[in-house]
Short mmCIF file of C-alpha atoms and ligand atoms in Angstrom, two decimals:
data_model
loop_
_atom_site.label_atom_id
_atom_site.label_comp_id
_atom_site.label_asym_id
_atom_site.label_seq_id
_atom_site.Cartn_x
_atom_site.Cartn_y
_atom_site.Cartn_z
CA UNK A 17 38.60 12.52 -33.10
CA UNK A 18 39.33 10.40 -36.24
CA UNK A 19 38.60 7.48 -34.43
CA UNK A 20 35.23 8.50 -32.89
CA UNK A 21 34.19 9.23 -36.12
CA UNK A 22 35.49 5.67 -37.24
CA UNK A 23 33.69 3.93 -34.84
CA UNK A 24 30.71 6.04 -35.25
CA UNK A 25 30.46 5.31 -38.93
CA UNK A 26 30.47 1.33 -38.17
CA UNK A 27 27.59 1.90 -35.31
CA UNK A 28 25.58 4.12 -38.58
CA UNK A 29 25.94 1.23 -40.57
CA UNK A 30 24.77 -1.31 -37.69
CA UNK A 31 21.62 1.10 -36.99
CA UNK A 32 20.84 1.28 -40.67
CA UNK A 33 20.72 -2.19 -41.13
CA UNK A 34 19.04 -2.69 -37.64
CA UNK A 35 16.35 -0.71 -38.68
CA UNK A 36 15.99 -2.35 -42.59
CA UNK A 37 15.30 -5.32 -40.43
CA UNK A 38 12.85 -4.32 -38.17
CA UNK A 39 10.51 -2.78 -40.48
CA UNK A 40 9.45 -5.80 -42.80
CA UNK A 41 10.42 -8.26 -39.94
CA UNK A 42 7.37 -7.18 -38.04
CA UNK A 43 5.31 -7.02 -40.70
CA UNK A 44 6.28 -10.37 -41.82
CA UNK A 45 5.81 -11.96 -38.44
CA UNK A 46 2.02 -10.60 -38.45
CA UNK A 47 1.27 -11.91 -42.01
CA UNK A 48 3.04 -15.37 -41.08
CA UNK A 49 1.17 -15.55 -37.44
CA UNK A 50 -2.13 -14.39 -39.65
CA UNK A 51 -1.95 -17.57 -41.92
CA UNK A 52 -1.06 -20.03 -39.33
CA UNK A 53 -4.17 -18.76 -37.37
CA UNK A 54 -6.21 -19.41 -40.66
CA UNK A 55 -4.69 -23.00 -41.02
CA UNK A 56 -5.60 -23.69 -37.51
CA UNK A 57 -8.86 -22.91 -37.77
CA UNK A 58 -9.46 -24.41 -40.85
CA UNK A 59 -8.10 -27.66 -39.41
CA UNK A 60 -10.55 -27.00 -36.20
CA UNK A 61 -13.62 -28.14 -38.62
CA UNK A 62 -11.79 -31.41 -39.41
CA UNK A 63 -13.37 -34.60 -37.73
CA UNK A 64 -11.30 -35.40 -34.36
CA UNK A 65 -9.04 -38.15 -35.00
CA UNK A 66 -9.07 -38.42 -38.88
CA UNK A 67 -6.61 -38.71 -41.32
CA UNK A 68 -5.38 -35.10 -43.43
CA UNK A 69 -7.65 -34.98 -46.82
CA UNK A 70 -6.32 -33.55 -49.68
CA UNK A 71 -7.21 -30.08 -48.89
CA UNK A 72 -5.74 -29.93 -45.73
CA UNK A 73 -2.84 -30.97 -47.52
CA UNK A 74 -3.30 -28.34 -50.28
CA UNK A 75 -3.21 -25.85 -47.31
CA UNK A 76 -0.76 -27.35 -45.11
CA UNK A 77 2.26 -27.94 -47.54
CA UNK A 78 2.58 -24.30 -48.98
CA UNK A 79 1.91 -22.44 -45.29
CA UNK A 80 4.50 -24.88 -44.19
CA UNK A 81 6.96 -23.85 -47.30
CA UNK A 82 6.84 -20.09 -46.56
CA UNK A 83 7.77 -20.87 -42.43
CA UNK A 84 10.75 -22.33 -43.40
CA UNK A 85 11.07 -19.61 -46.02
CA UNK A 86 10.55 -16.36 -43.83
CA UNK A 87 12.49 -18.23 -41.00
CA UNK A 88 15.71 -18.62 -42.84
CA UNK A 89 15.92 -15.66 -44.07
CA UNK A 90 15.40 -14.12 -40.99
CA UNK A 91 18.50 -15.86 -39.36
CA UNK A 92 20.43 -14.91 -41.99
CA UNK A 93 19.49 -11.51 -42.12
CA UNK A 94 20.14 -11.58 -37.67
CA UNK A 95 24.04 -13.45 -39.03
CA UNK A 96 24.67 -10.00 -40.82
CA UNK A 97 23.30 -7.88 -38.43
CA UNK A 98 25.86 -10.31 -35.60
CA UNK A 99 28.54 -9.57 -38.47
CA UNK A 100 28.05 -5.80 -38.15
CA UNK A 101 27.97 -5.82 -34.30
CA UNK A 102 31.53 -7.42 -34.10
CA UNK A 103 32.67 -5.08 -36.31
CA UNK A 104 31.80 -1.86 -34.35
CA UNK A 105 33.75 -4.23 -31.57
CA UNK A 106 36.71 -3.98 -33.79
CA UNK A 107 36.79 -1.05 -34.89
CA UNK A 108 36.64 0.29 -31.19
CA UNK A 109 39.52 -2.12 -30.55
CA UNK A 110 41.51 -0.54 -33.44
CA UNK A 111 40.78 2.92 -32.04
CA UNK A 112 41.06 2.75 -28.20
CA UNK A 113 43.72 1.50 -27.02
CA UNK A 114 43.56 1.24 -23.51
CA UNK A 115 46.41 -1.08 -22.28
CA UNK A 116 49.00 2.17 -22.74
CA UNK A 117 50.10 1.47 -19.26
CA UNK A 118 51.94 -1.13 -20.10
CA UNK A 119 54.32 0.61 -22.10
CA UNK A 120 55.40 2.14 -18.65
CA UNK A 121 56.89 -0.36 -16.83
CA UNK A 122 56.79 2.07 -13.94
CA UNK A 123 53.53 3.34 -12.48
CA UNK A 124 54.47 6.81 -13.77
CA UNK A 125 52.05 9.27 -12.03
CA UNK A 126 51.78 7.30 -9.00
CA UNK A 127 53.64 9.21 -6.01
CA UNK A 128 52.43 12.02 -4.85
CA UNK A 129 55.90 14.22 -5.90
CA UNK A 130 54.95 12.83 -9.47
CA UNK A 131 51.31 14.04 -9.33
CA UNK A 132 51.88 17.50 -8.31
CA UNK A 133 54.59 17.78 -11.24
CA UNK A 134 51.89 16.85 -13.71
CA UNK A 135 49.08 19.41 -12.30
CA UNK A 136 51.81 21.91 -12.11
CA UNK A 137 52.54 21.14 -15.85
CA UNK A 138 48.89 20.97 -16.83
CA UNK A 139 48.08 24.21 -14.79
CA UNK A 140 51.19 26.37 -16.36
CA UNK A 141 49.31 25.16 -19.58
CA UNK A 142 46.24 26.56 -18.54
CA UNK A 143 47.83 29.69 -18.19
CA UNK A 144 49.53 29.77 -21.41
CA UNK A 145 46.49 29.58 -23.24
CA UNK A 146 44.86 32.42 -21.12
CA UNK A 147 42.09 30.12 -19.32
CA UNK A 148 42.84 31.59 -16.06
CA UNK A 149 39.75 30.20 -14.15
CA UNK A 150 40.71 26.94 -14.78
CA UNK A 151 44.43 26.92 -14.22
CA UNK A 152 43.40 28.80 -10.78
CA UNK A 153 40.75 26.19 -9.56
CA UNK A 154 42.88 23.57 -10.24
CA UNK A 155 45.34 25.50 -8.00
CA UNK A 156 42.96 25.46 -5.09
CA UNK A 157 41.79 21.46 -5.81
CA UNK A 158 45.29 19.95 -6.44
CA UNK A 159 46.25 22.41 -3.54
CA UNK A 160 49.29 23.54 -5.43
CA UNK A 161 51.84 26.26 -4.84
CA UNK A 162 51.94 28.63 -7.42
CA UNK A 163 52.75 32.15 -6.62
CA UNK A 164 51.65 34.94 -8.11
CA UNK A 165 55.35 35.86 -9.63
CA UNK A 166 54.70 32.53 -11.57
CA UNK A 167 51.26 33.31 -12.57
CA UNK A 168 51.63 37.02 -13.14
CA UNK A 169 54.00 36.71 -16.78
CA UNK A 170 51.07 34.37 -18.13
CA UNK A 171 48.28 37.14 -17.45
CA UNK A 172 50.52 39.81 -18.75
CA UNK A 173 51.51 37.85 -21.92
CA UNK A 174 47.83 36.79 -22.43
CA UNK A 175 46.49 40.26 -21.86
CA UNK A 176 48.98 41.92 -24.20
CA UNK A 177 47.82 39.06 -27.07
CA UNK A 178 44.30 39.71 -26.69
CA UNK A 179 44.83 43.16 -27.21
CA UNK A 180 46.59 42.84 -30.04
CA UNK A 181 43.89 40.33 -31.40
CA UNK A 182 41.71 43.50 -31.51
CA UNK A 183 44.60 45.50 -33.00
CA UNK A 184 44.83 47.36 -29.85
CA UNK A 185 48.72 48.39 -30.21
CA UNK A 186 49.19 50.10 -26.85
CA UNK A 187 49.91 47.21 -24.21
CA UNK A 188 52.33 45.44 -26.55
CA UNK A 189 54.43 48.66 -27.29
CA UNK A 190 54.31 49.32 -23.32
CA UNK A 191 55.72 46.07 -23.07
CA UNK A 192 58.33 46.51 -25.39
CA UNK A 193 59.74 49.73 -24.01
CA UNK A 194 60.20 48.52 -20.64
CA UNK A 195 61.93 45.27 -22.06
CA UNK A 196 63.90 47.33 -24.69
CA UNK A 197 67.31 46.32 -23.37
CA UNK A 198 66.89 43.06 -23.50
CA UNK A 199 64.91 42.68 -26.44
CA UNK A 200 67.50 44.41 -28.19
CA UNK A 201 70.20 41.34 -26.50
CA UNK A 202 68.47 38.96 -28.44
CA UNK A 203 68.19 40.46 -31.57
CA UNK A 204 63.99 41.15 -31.41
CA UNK A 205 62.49 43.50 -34.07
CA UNK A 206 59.09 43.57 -31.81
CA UNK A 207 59.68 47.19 -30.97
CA UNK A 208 60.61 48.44 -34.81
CA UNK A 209 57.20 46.26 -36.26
CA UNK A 210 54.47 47.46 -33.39
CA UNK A 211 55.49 51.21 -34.33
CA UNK A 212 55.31 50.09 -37.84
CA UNK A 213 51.93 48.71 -37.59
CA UNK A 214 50.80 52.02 -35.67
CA UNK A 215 52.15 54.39 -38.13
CA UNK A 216 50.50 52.22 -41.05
CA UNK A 217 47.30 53.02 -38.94
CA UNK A 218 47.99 56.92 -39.22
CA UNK A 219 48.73 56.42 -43.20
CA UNK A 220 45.47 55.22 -43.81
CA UNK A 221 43.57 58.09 -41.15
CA UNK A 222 44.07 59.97 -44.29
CA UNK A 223 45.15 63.49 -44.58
CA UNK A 224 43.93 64.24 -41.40
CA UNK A 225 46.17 62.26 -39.86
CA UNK A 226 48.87 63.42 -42.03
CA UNK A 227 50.85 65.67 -39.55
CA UNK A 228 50.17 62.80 -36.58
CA UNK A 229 52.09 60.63 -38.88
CA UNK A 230 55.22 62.75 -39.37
CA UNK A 231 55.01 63.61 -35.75
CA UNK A 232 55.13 59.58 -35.05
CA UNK A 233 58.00 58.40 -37.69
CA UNK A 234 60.01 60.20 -34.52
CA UNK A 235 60.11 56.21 -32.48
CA UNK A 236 61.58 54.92 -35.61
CA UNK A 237 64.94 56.91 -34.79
CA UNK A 238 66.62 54.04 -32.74
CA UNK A 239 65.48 51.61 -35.63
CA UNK A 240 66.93 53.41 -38.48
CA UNK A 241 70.23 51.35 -38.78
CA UNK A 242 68.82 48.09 -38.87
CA UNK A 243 65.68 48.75 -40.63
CA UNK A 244 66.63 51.31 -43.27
CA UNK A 245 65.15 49.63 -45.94
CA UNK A 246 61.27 49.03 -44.56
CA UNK A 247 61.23 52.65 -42.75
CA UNK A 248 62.38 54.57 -46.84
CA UNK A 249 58.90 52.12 -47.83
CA UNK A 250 57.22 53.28 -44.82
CA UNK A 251 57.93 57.12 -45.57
CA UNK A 252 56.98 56.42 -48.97
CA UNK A 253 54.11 55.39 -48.56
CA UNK A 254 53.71 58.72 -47.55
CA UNK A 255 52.93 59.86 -51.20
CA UNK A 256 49.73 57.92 -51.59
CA UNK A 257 47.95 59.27 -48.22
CA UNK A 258 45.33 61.65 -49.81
CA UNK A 259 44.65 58.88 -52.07
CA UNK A 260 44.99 55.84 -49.60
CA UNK A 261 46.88 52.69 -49.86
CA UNK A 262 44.81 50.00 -51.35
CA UNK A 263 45.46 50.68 -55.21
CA UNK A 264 49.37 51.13 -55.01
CA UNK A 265 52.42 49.72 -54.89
CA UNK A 266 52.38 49.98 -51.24
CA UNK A 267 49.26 47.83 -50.12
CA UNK A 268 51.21 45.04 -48.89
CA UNK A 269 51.52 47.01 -45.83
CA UNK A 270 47.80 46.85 -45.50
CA UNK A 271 47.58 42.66 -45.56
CA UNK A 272 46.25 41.83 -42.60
CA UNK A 273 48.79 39.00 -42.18
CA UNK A 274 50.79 41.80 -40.17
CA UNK A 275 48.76 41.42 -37.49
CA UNK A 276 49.10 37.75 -37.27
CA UNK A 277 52.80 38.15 -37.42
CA UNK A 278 53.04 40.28 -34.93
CA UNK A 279 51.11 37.73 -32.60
CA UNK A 280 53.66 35.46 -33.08
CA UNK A 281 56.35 37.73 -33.29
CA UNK A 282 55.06 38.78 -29.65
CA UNK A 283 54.89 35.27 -28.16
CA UNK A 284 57.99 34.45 -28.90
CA UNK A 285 59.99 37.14 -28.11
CA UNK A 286 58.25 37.14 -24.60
CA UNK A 287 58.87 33.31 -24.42
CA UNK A 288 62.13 34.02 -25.17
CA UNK A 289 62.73 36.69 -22.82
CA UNK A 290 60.97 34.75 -19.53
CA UNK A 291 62.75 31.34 -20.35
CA UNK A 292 59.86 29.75 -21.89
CA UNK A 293 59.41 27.56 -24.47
CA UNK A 294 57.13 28.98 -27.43
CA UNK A 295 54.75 25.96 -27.07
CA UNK A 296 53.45 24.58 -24.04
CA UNK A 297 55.78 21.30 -22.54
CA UNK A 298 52.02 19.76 -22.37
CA UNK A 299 51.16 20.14 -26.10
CA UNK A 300 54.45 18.82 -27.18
CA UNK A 301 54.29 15.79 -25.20
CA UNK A 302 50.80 14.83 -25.95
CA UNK A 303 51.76 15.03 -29.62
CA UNK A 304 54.59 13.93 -29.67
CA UNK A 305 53.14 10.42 -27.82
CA UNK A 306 50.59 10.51 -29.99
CA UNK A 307 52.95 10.21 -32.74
CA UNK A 308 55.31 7.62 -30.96
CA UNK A 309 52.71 5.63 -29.06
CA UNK A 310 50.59 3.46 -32.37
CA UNK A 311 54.67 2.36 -33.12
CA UNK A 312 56.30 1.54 -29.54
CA UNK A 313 52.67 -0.72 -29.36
CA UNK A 314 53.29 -2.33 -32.48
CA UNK A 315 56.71 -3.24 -31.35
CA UNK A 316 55.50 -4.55 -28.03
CA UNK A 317 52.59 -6.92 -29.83
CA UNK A 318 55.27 -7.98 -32.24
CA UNK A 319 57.83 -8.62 -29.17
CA UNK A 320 55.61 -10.66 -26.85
CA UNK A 321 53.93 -12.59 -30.06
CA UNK A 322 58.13 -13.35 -30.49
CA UNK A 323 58.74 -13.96 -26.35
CA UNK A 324 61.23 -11.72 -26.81
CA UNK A 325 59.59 -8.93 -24.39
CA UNK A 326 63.05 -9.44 -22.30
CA UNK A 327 65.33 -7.61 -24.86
CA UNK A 328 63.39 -4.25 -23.78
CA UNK A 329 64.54 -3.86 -20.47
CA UNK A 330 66.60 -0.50 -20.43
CA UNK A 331 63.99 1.99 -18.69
CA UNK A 332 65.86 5.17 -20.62
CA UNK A 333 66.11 3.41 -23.95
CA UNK A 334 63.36 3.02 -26.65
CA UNK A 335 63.38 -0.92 -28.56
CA UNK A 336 62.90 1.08 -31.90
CA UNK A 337 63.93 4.79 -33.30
CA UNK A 338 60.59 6.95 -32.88
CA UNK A 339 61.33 10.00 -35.32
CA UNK A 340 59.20 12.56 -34.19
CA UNK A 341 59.88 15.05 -37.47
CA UNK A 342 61.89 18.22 -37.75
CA UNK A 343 59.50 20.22 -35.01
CA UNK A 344 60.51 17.89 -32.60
CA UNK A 345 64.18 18.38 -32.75
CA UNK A 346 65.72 19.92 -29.68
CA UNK A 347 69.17 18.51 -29.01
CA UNK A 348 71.76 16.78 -30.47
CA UNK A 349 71.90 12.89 -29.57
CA UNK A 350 75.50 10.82 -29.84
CA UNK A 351 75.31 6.96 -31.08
CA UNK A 352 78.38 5.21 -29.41
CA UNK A 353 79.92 4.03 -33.18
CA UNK A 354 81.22 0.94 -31.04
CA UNK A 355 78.18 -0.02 -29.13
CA UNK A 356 75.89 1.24 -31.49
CA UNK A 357 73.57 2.61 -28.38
CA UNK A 358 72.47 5.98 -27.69
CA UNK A 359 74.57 7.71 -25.13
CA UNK A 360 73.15 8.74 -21.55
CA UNK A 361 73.53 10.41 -18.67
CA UNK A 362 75.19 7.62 -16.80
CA UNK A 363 76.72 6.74 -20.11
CA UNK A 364 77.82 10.10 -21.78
CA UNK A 365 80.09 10.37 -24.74
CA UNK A 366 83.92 10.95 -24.05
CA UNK A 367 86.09 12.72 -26.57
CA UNK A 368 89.10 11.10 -26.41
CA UNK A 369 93.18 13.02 -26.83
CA UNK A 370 93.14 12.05 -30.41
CA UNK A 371 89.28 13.88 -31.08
CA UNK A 372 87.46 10.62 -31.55
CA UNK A 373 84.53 10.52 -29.63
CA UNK A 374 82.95 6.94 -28.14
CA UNK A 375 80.68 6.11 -24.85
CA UNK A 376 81.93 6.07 -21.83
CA UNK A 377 80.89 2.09 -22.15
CA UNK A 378 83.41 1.68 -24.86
CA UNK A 379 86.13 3.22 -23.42
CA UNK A 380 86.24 1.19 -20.15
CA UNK A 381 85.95 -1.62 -21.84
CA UNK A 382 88.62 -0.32 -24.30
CA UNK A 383 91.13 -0.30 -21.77
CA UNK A 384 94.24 -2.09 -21.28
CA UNK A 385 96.46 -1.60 -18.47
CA UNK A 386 96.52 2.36 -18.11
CA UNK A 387 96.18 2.37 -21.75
CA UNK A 388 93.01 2.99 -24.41
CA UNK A 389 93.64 2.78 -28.13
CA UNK A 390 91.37 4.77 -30.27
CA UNK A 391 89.65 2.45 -32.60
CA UNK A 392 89.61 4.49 -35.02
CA UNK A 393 93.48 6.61 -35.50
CA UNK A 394 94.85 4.08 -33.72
CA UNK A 395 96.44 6.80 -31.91
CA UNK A 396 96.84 5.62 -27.53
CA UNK A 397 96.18 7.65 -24.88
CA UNK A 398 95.30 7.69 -21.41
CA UNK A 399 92.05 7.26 -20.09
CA UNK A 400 92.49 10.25 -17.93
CA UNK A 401 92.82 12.11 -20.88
CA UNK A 402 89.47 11.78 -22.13
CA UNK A 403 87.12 14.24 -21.46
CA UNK A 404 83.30 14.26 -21.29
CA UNK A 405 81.02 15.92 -24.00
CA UNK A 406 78.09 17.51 -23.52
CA UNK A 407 75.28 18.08 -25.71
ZN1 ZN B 526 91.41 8.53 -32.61
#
């Protein structure tokens, strides 16, 4: 977006000028033509085949001043107009990139397997963000296989989110009960804060609610362990019913950041619970590229300005570190401290009998005979010994 708007500004600037131009250009064009029409018939009463007088002089000399005049500064006025111009060209060169294939040395979406991964992946997107239509007409034109048991969790979370939106409490708490159990497993406190948020309703219904309420603080029973604390706030809150809630010192349980919480809390507990990540995998690669992209092309100018394009030739290995910030953190990564290169699959890092840990690179080449000495103790061991970590 930044960029159209960058490129849009230079093209505002270009019109602007464009426009200066064209106004007193065409006025000066018709004043010029006007007095070279009046020189040319005032030379038409000359005699044929004399000699200029004086006055044809006195007319000539100034009418030809102001030509050269208006002309020049007309070319230089069209220069900075041409100056403009190229710089809308560079500024969409600065913006677009379009070459980002090349960073790929493999034609990445190319096989068909490939392409029905990534409308799979932008479908399940689709249906994490509740656009249901368009997840299932891209079904139908990428002619993909996704059955309903993959679809269905999507429409359930969705529909359960959009009814909280409206602060409709029901769906969510259904949910909830029938995934109590495991909930519960992973520690959730979905249950206890949707019961919270309903009682809160009853508090401020007033009096009239009053005995609804007392009736209700019943589903806080299993809760009353772990949440001890916020249900003796909840019941005392009690107090101030006949009077309402705003004016005491219980209207922070009337901020209406509770019910963004609980979207949240909702999503991703029910991520949680079906295996899914709390973002979509689409989002998080699209921004996270978007972060790594501008400096992995910077790099590759840099390395073919150098001729040194060879050096990045490992297809699983990045030339520079990309850091991505804290948000997009998911594993733990292992530097061999001998080879200095990030470990891999087909290179993973092997603890060896003493606890030092290296690549697997480093230990082959590490040993002698049926020996390996730890660089670091130097304590020796076997290389049967050493086993593989996993991160
Ligand atoms: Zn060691």
């Amino acid at each position: 977006m930044d960029s159209c708007i960058g490129v849009e500004r230079e093209i505002d600037k270009v019109l602007g000028k464009f426009d200066g131009i064209k106004g007193h250009a065409d006025k000066t064009f018709e004043e010029l033509i006007e007095s070279v029409r009046s020189v040319k018939e005032e030379l038409e009463h000359a005699i044929p085949e004399s000699e200029l007088n004086a006055v044809h002089n006195l007319i000539l000399t100034p009418s030809l001043k102001r030509i050269k005049e208006v002309t020049s500064r007309l070319s230089n006025e069209h220069k900075e107009i041409h100056s403009s111009v190229s710089k809308v060209g560079r500024a969409i060169d600065k913006n677009f990139v379009s070459d980002l294939i090349d960073l790929n040395s493999e034609p990445t979406f190319e096989t068909p397997e490939r392409m029905r991964l990534l409308n799979e992946v932008v479908c399940e997107h689709f249906l994490r963000q509740g656009m249901l239509d368009i997840a299932e007409k891209l079904t139908q034109e990428a002619r993909l296989d996704m059955p309903a048991e993959v679809k269905e969790p999507f429409i359930e979370i969705n529909q359960i989110l959009e009814a909280l939106k409206h602060k409709e409490l029901q769906p969510a708490l259904r949910w909830a009960v029938v995934h109590r159990e495991q909930l519960q497993a992973q520690h959730s406190s979905l249950e206890f804060r949707l019961h919270r948020l309903r009682f809160i309703e009853l508090i401020t219904g007033g009096v009239d609610r009053q005995q609804e309420a007392l009736l209700y603080a019943k589903n806080f029973a299993p809760f009353a362990q772990e949440h001890a604390k916020e249900l003796q706030v909840l019941m005392g809150s009690l107090l101030f019913i006949r009077q309402g809630l705003a004016h005491t010192p219980y209207s922070h349980l009337l901020d209406p950041i509770n019910w963004l919480e609980i979207c949240d809390i909702f999503t991703q507990d029910a991520c949680a619970l079906l295996g899914l990540s709390v973002e979509s995998p689409l989002t998080v690669s699209i921004s996270a590229g978007c972060t790594a992209l501008p400096a992995l092309l910077n790099i590759r100018q840099v390395m073919q300005q150098r001729q040194c394009s060879v050096v990045w030739t490992a297809k699983d290995e990045l030339p520079i570190e990309v850091d991505l910030g804290m948000n997009r953190r998911y594993h733990s990564i292992f530097a061999c401290p001998i080879l200095r290169q990030q470990t891999s699959d087909s290179n993973p890092p092997m603890r060896l009998a003493c606890g030092h840990a290296i690549s697997k690179d480093s230990l082959n080449k590490l040993i002698t005979g049926n020996k390996v000495k730890c660089p670091y103790c130097p304590v020796e061991s076997t290389p049967a010994e050493a086993k593989q970590i996993r991160l």
